[in-house]
Structures are given as structure tokens and as C-alpha cells.
């Protein structure tokens, strides 16, 4: 009887095995093994190579420009610039920009030939004059470049907190919190000094991105290669932190595409992207980005600046110190950020 049961069990298992063999071919087209399907893999674009020394030379070539003067289109992409009220019409404006090392700037913002705001920094202190909008929103803001201030709200110093013109209020808030020295750091890149006591490392990075090349198919994507050069502080107590990160695009030609700066906690302070390299200058010509996008995550704004005519940009002119001083000739209500900060500190103690 035992022998009969074993034979029966064997036959049952054999028949089950045959059934599985018959089912498997029908499943290979779908289900368990999946259908054969073409998957679009982002194309890795051909890459150019560069040494660490060549990458550093690229940065220092840009850092060799001592001054810039040109007309720019400025696109505000800050959340404070709401899509209503006067905020809407100020989202893109004309600018007259003067920059000079170390950290000097004078910028005039205009809309249909009317000055909206003027701002300046002599490298140590800055001033911003908001010239348009309701009278209670016009102001002259001044402070110290190296100081960190909380966002300035219009109700803190001028005007009422409950305004029907919310768009105007937010526009003034954005202009008041725009620091001219932020633009200086984006345009006038500090050089890399290998003898400055900092550490520099190089690595590769690959990123999937939309394909923006001419004749690219809609929604197609590519894989773009970068070199990353990171500027690190000297290790203390076994720790070092990244101060700056340079991104070099390796497609077609090796160029500086992006620059990020960080605070001591590793949070991004400034994120700058560089586009459309063109010859800039009248007689003294340099190959530089003709469009720059500046993002300040902690200050909650983004600005895009494009040279209106790269060939008319004036490079390396020596400007006098008074060119970067902004006086309150309009007799606007003044907001001294240092005094406001000290007042709050005193109140807290």
C-alpha cells in the first residue's frame, strides 16, 4: 500500500510540473515576467574633460574683471511680488547696473522711464530707496553688509498693517529686503586662492535635465555631466564645512554654470546660475554669462538679470568712491536696520 501511495504522489507531482511548463510560455508576454517594452533612457551628452588647475583658472579668469557697467533687464520672481496690484507691473524692469570690486554696486530700477528704486553699497554699508507706490510705502532703508537682519515688513516702520493694497505692500517689502551686495557677489565672483588656507576638492556629478537643445523633442530629457569644485574650510575638531560649490558644465565646452554659497550649518545662502556665454565689452572684451539667475532661499526671492546689449557693456573702468553712495535726496522716511536691530535686542533683554 505504501508503494502504491508513493507512485500516486509521484504521478501527481509530475502532472503538476507539466502544467507549470505549459503555463510559463503564456506568461512571458505579460504578467510575471513583463512585456518587452522600449524604455526611453536619457541620453548622456558627450563630455569635455578638464583638470583641477583648469577649472580653477576658469573661475579666476572671471574674477579678473574689476568692474562692470551695463543696462540689464531684471525679472523678479519673488513670492512677495504677487500677480496683482503694482506688483504685477514691476515684475520685469529695466536696470542700470554699476559694479566694482570689492563689493561696490549702484543699481537703478526703472519702469517706463520712471525710477522705481535705487540701491547702492560701498562694500561695507548699503542703502535702498523705494520711490514708487503709496506714500506710506516709500522709504529709505540702510544697513551694514555683513549684518543679518530679519525680513522687513512695511508695517514695522511706515504705513498701517491692514492695507487694501496688499500687492503694493508686498512689492515694497521685496524691494526693501533686496540687498545690493547680493548682486555684487553673483556678478563679481571672488577668486580661488590656493594659498588662502582653504581646501579644494573636485568630483564628477551627473544630472537628468530637460533637453533644451535646438530641435529637441518635446518633453525629452538628457543626462548632463558636471565637475564640482568644493571650497572647504580647514578642519577644526575633525569637522570642515563647505563654503562655496562651483558647478562646471562639461557639454561642448567646460564653463562655470552655477555657484552656491553656504553658511556654517550647511544651508544654502546664495544659488547663482550662469547662462548664454557671450563676448561682453566694448574694447576690453571678456567671454561671460549674458544672463544670471540669483536665488536667495532664506530671503525668499529670485532675480534674473540679462544684459540688454552685451556688446555695449563697459568693463574694467575705475569708478570713484562717490559713485556708490546713495543719499536720501527725496527726503523719504528712513529705516536704519542697525538701529531697529539694536532696539529689538534691548527690548528682549
Short mmCIF file of C-alpha atoms in Angstrom, two decimals:
data_model
loop_
_atom_site.label_atom_id
_atom_site.label_comp_id
_atom_site.label_asym_id
_atom_site.label_seq_id
_atom_site.Cartn_x
_atom_site.Cartn_y
_atom_site.Cartn_z
CA UNK A 1 0.00 0.00 0.00
CA UNK A 2 2.85 2.33 0.83
CA UNK A 3 4.45 1.63 -2.53
CA UNK A 4 1.16 2.45 -4.33
CA UNK A 5 0.78 5.77 -2.46
CA UNK A 6 4.33 6.82 -3.37
CA UNK A 7 3.65 6.11 -7.04
CA UNK A 8 0.43 8.08 -6.89
CA UNK A 9 2.18 11.02 -5.24
CA UNK A 10 4.90 10.90 -7.89
CA UNK A 11 2.37 10.94 -10.70
CA UNK A 12 0.52 13.91 -9.19
CA UNK A 13 3.69 15.96 -8.85
CA UNK A 14 4.76 15.04 -12.37
CA UNK A 15 1.43 16.20 -13.81
CA UNK A 16 1.72 19.48 -11.82
CA UNK A 17 5.19 20.03 -13.19
CA UNK A 18 3.95 19.56 -16.75
CA UNK A 19 1.12 22.03 -16.12
CA UNK A 20 3.60 24.66 -14.94
CA UNK A 21 5.72 24.14 -18.04
CA UNK A 22 2.68 24.74 -20.22
CA UNK A 23 1.62 27.90 -18.34
CA UNK A 24 5.03 29.62 -18.26
CA UNK A 25 5.26 30.38 -22.03
CA UNK A 26 1.86 32.11 -21.88
CA UNK A 27 3.09 34.36 -19.07
CA UNK A 28 6.29 35.58 -20.69
CA UNK A 29 4.43 38.17 -22.79
CA UNK A 30 2.87 39.84 -19.74
CA UNK A 31 2.30 39.48 -16.04
CA UNK A 32 5.05 37.82 -14.04
CA UNK A 33 7.93 38.26 -16.48
CA UNK A 34 6.62 41.51 -18.01
CA UNK A 35 6.16 42.50 -21.61
CA UNK A 36 9.04 43.64 -23.74
CA UNK A 37 8.81 47.41 -23.75
CA UNK A 38 11.15 50.11 -25.00
CA UNK A 39 12.09 52.50 -22.21
CA UNK A 40 13.41 55.96 -23.09
CA UNK A 41 16.73 56.38 -21.31
CA UNK A 42 18.08 59.97 -21.06
CA UNK A 43 20.99 60.39 -23.45
CA UNK A 44 24.34 61.11 -21.84
CA UNK A 45 25.71 64.09 -23.76
CA UNK A 46 29.37 63.99 -24.87
CA UNK A 47 31.62 65.38 -22.16
CA UNK A 48 34.70 67.56 -22.17
CA UNK A 49 37.48 66.92 -19.68
CA UNK A 50 39.41 69.39 -17.56
CA UNK A 51 41.95 69.26 -14.77
CA UNK A 52 41.54 70.82 -11.36
CA UNK A 53 44.01 73.53 -12.35
CA UNK A 54 41.99 74.35 -15.49
CA UNK A 55 38.76 74.62 -13.51
CA UNK A 56 40.35 76.99 -11.02
CA UNK A 57 41.75 79.05 -13.89
CA UNK A 58 38.22 79.35 -15.32
CA UNK A 59 36.98 80.89 -12.06
CA UNK A 60 39.95 83.21 -11.72
CA UNK A 61 39.58 84.40 -15.32
CA UNK A 62 36.07 85.59 -14.47
CA UNK A 63 37.29 87.01 -11.17
CA UNK A 64 39.86 89.13 -13.03
CA UNK A 65 37.13 91.54 -14.16
CA UNK A 66 37.29 94.53 -11.79
CA UNK A 67 34.17 96.48 -12.81
CA UNK A 68 31.02 96.11 -14.91
CA UNK A 69 28.63 98.76 -16.20
CA UNK A 70 25.64 97.94 -18.37
CA UNK A 71 21.91 98.08 -18.99
CA UNK A 72 20.03 95.00 -17.81
CA UNK A 73 16.54 93.53 -17.88
CA UNK A 74 15.56 92.42 -14.38
CA UNK A 75 12.92 89.77 -13.79
CA UNK A 76 11.66 89.47 -10.22
CA UNK A 77 10.47 86.01 -9.27
CA UNK A 78 9.97 86.57 -5.58
CA UNK A 79 6.81 85.31 -3.92
CA UNK A 80 6.39 88.79 -2.45
CA UNK A 81 5.75 90.05 -5.99
CA UNK A 82 2.16 88.88 -6.22
CA UNK A 83 0.32 88.81 -9.54
CA UNK A 84 -1.91 91.78 -8.74
CA UNK A 85 -1.65 95.47 -7.93
CA UNK A 86 1.56 97.32 -8.70
CA UNK A 87 3.49 94.12 -8.02
CA UNK A 88 2.43 92.85 -11.43
CA UNK A 89 3.82 95.74 -13.44
CA UNK A 90 7.11 95.71 -11.56
CA UNK A 91 7.84 92.05 -12.18
CA UNK A 92 10.15 92.97 -15.09
CA UNK A 93 12.01 96.25 -15.11
CA UNK A 94 14.98 97.98 -16.69
CA UNK A 95 18.15 98.41 -14.68
CA UNK A 96 21.29 100.48 -14.92
CA UNK A 97 23.99 98.49 -13.14
CA UNK A 98 27.45 99.54 -11.96
CA UNK A 99 29.66 97.04 -10.12
CA UNK A 100 33.21 97.34 -8.86
CA UNK A 101 35.43 95.30 -6.60
CA UNK A 102 35.43 94.89 -3.69
CA UNK A 103 31.65 94.64 -3.25
CA UNK A 104 30.60 98.02 -4.64
CA UNK A 105 27.35 98.50 -6.55
CA UNK A 106 24.89 101.12 -7.75
CA UNK A 107 21.65 99.96 -9.33
CA UNK A 108 18.72 101.97 -10.63
CA UNK A 109 15.43 100.18 -11.34
CA UNK A 110 13.02 101.75 -13.82
CA UNK A 111 9.62 101.04 -15.30
CA UNK A 112 8.67 103.04 -18.41
CA UNK A 113 11.50 105.51 -17.70
CA UNK A 114 10.24 106.15 -14.16
CA UNK A 115 12.59 105.26 -11.31
CA UNK A 116 11.09 102.60 -9.08
CA UNK A 117 14.04 102.19 -6.75
CA UNK A 118 17.71 102.94 -6.37
CA UNK A 119 20.19 100.95 -4.32
CA UNK A 120 23.88 101.14 -3.57
CA UNK A 121 26.66 99.64 -1.47
CA UNK A 122 30.18 100.93 -0.87
CA UNK A 123 31.35 97.48 0.17
CA UNK A 124 30.60 97.98 3.86
CA UNK A 125 27.18 99.62 4.08
CA UNK A 126 24.18 99.64 1.77
CA UNK A 127 21.13 101.78 1.10
CA UNK A 128 17.87 101.11 -0.76
CA UNK A 129 15.45 103.87 -1.78
CA UNK A 130 11.90 102.75 -2.66
CA UNK A 131 10.48 105.55 -4.80
CA UNK A 132 7.11 104.35 -6.12
CA UNK A 133 3.82 103.27 -4.62
CA UNK A 134 1.63 104.83 -1.97
CA UNK A 135 3.32 107.49 0.14
CA UNK A 136 3.20 105.32 3.25
CA UNK A 137 5.29 102.65 1.47
CA UNK A 138 8.08 104.85 0.17
CA UNK A 139 11.19 104.50 2.29
CA UNK A 140 14.96 104.78 2.52
CA UNK A 141 16.47 101.62 4.05
CA UNK A 142 20.09 101.47 5.19
CA UNK A 143 22.24 98.89 6.95
CA UNK A 144 25.54 97.03 7.17
CA UNK A 145 26.55 94.46 4.54
CA UNK A 146 27.89 91.91 7.00
CA UNK A 147 24.84 92.05 9.31
CA UNK A 148 21.96 89.60 9.21
CA UNK A 149 18.51 91.18 9.51
CA UNK A 150 15.02 89.69 9.74
CA UNK A 151 12.72 90.36 6.81
CA UNK A 152 11.47 93.92 6.93
CA UNK A 153 7.69 94.27 6.75
CA UNK A 154 6.12 97.60 5.78
CA UNK A 155 4.03 97.73 8.94
CA UNK A 156 7.19 97.69 11.07
CA UNK A 157 8.14 101.24 10.21
CA UNK A 158 5.78 103.04 7.86
CA UNK A 159 2.15 102.63 6.95
CA UNK A 160 -0.52 100.56 8.57
CA UNK A 161 -0.60 96.81 8.95
CA UNK A 162 -4.06 96.49 7.34
CA UNK A 163 -3.74 97.75 3.80
CA UNK A 164 -6.15 97.12 0.98
CA UNK A 165 -3.24 97.42 -1.39
CA UNK A 166 -1.68 94.09 -0.42
CA UNK A 167 0.17 93.81 -3.73
CA UNK A 168 1.78 97.19 -3.17
CA UNK A 169 2.75 96.24 0.37
CA UNK A 170 4.37 93.00 -0.78
CA UNK A 171 6.19 94.79 -3.60
CA UNK A 172 7.68 97.32 -1.20
CA UNK A 173 8.59 94.52 1.19
CA UNK A 174 10.51 92.74 -1.55
CA UNK A 175 12.34 95.88 -2.65
CA UNK A 176 13.15 96.76 0.94
CA UNK A 177 14.63 93.31 1.55
CA UNK A 178 16.67 93.23 -1.66
CA UNK A 179 20.30 93.69 -0.66
CA UNK A 180 22.52 95.22 -3.37
CA UNK A 181 25.59 93.31 -2.17
CA UNK A 182 23.86 90.03 -3.06
CA UNK A 183 24.12 91.07 -6.71
CA UNK A 184 27.76 92.00 -6.24
CA UNK A 185 28.65 88.50 -5.06
CA UNK A 186 26.82 86.96 -8.03
CA UNK A 187 28.43 89.12 -10.72
CA UNK A 188 31.86 89.73 -9.19
CA UNK A 189 32.96 86.22 -8.25
CA UNK A 190 35.67 86.05 -5.62
CA UNK A 191 38.82 84.35 -6.95
CA UNK A 192 40.11 80.98 -5.76
CA UNK A 193 43.28 81.44 -3.73
CA UNK A 194 45.15 78.17 -3.30
CA UNK A 195 47.33 79.84 -0.66
CA UNK A 196 44.40 81.14 1.36
CA UNK A 197 44.25 78.24 3.79
CA UNK A 198 41.17 76.62 2.26
CA UNK A 199 40.80 73.11 0.81
CA UNK A 200 39.53 72.43 -2.72
CA UNK A 201 38.16 69.10 -3.92
CA UNK A 202 36.98 68.00 -7.40
CA UNK A 203 34.33 65.40 -8.20
CA UNK A 204 32.00 64.36 -11.01
CA UNK A 205 28.23 64.73 -10.98
CA UNK A 206 25.54 63.66 -13.46
CA UNK A 207 22.08 65.17 -13.53
CA UNK A 208 18.99 64.36 -15.58
CA UNK A 209 17.58 67.54 -17.13
CA UNK A 210 15.11 68.68 -19.81
CA UNK A 211 16.68 68.72 -23.28
CA UNK A 212 16.85 72.40 -24.22
CA UNK A 213 18.91 71.91 -27.37
CA UNK A 214 17.53 73.17 -30.70
CA UNK A 215 15.26 70.61 -32.42
CA UNK A 216 14.91 68.61 -29.23
CA UNK A 217 11.67 66.64 -28.96
CA UNK A 218 9.03 67.91 -26.57
CA UNK A 219 9.48 66.62 -23.02
CA UNK A 220 12.71 64.83 -23.97
CA UNK A 221 15.40 64.63 -21.29
CA UNK A 222 19.16 64.27 -21.29
CA UNK A 223 21.87 63.39 -18.81
CA UNK A 224 24.31 66.27 -18.34
CA UNK A 225 27.72 65.89 -16.75
CA UNK A 226 29.33 68.36 -14.35
CA UNK A 227 32.52 68.88 -12.45
CA UNK A 228 32.00 70.05 -8.88
CA UNK A 229 34.73 72.06 -7.18
CA UNK A 230 34.06 72.46 -3.48
CA UNK A 231 35.76 75.04 -1.29
CA UNK A 232 36.06 73.75 2.27
CA UNK A 233 37.29 75.30 5.48
CA UNK A 234 40.26 73.87 7.33
CA UNK A 235 39.08 71.03 9.59
CA UNK A 236 38.59 72.01 13.23
CA UNK A 237 37.84 69.35 15.82
CA UNK A 238 37.55 66.88 12.97
CA UNK A 239 34.93 68.92 11.09
CA UNK A 240 35.04 71.07 7.97
CA UNK A 241 32.23 72.85 6.14
CA UNK A 242 31.61 73.76 2.51
CA UNK A 243 31.83 77.49 1.84
CA UNK A 244 31.34 77.52 -1.91
CA UNK A 245 30.47 74.93 -4.56
CA UNK A 246 31.29 75.61 -8.22
CA UNK A 247 29.40 73.69 -10.92
CA UNK A 248 31.12 73.33 -14.31
CA UNK A 249 29.06 72.24 -17.29
CA UNK A 250 31.07 69.73 -19.36
CA UNK A 251 28.94 69.71 -22.53
CA UNK A 252 30.51 71.30 -25.66
CA UNK A 253 32.90 73.37 -23.54
CA UNK A 254 33.81 73.42 -19.85
CA UNK A 255 32.21 76.53 -18.36
CA UNK A 256 31.10 77.79 -14.96
CA UNK A 257 27.35 77.09 -14.83
CA UNK A 258 26.46 77.55 -11.18
CA UNK A 259 27.81 78.85 -7.88
CA UNK A 260 26.41 78.07 -4.44
CA UNK A 261 27.47 79.55 -1.11
CA UNK A 262 26.71 78.04 2.31
CA UNK A 263 26.56 79.09 5.94
CA UNK A 264 28.20 77.31 8.86
CA UNK A 265 25.22 74.94 9.18
CA UNK A 266 25.50 73.86 5.55
CA UNK A 267 22.38 75.75 4.44
CA UNK A 268 22.43 77.47 1.06
CA UNK A 269 22.81 81.24 1.27
CA UNK A 270 23.06 82.06 -2.42
CA UNK A 271 22.46 79.95 -5.53
CA UNK A 272 23.58 81.57 -8.79
CA UNK A 273 23.19 80.10 -12.29
CA UNK A 274 25.03 81.42 -15.34
CA UNK A 275 23.66 81.15 -18.90
CA UNK A 276 24.43 82.10 -22.51
CA UNK A 277 28.11 82.98 -22.52
CA UNK A 278 28.79 85.84 -24.94
CA UNK A 279 31.58 88.36 -25.54
CA UNK A 280 30.89 91.23 -23.16
CA UNK A 281 32.53 94.62 -23.54
CA UNK A 282 33.23 97.44 -25.95
CA UNK A 283 37.00 97.31 -26.37
CA UNK A 284 38.07 95.21 -23.39
CA UNK A 285 36.06 92.06 -24.22
CA UNK A 286 35.55 89.01 -21.99
CA UNK A 287 33.57 85.82 -22.57
CA UNK A 288 31.00 85.91 -19.76
CA UNK A 289 27.43 84.89 -18.96
CA UNK A 290 24.88 87.24 -20.51
CA UNK A 291 22.09 86.05 -18.19
CA UNK A 292 22.40 85.42 -14.45
CA UNK A 293 19.80 83.97 -12.11
CA UNK A 294 20.24 84.71 -8.41
CA UNK A 295 18.28 82.82 -5.75
CA UNK A 296 18.35 83.63 -2.04
CA UNK A 297 16.37 80.79 -0.40
CA UNK A 298 16.50 82.25 3.10
CA UNK A 299 15.45 85.70 1.85
CA UNK A 300 12.70 84.19 -0.31
CA UNK A 301 13.41 85.83 -3.63
CA UNK A 302 14.85 85.06 -7.04
CA UNK A 303 16.07 87.54 -9.65
CA UNK A 304 17.05 87.04 -13.27
CA UNK A 305 19.28 89.68 -14.91
CA UNK A 306 20.02 89.79 -18.64
CA UNK A 307 22.30 92.26 -20.38
CA UNK A 308 20.25 94.23 -22.91
CA UNK A 309 23.24 94.66 -25.23
CA UNK A 310 26.32 92.60 -24.27
CA UNK A 311 28.49 94.47 -26.79
CA UNK A 312 27.82 97.81 -25.04
CA UNK A 313 28.79 96.60 -21.55
CA UNK A 314 31.68 98.60 -20.12
CA UNK A 315 34.35 96.53 -18.34
CA UNK A 316 37.23 97.45 -16.02
CA UNK A 317 36.55 101.17 -15.74
CA UNK A 318 37.75 102.71 -12.47
CA UNK A 319 34.78 104.37 -10.76
CA UNK A 320 35.23 106.97 -7.99
CA UNK A 321 34.01 106.13 -4.44
CA UNK A 322 31.12 108.61 -4.65
CA UNK A 323 29.62 106.60 -7.50
CA UNK A 324 28.49 104.02 -4.92
CA UNK A 325 26.96 106.37 -2.35
CA UNK A 326 23.19 106.78 -2.24
CA UNK A 327 21.88 109.87 -0.48
CA UNK A 328 18.29 110.36 0.66
CA UNK A 329 17.73 113.34 -1.61
CA UNK A 330 14.00 112.53 -1.79
CA UNK A 331 13.56 113.04 1.98
CA UNK A 332 11.99 109.60 2.31
CA UNK A 333 11.17 108.13 5.74
CA UNK A 334 14.36 106.40 6.85
CA UNK A 335 14.67 102.88 8.23
CA UNK A 336 18.03 102.20 9.92
CA UNK A 337 18.20 98.42 10.18
CA UNK A 338 21.09 98.55 12.66
CA UNK A 339 19.09 100.83 14.97
CA UNK A 340 15.99 98.63 14.60
CA UNK A 341 18.03 95.53 15.41
CA UNK A 342 19.62 97.11 18.47
CA UNK A 343 16.22 98.33 19.66
CA UNK A 344 14.79 94.80 19.48
CA UNK A 345 17.83 93.34 21.25
CA UNK A 346 17.47 95.90 24.05
CA UNK A 347 13.76 95.16 24.37
CA UNK A 348 14.42 91.42 24.64
CA UNK A 349 16.91 91.95 27.47
#
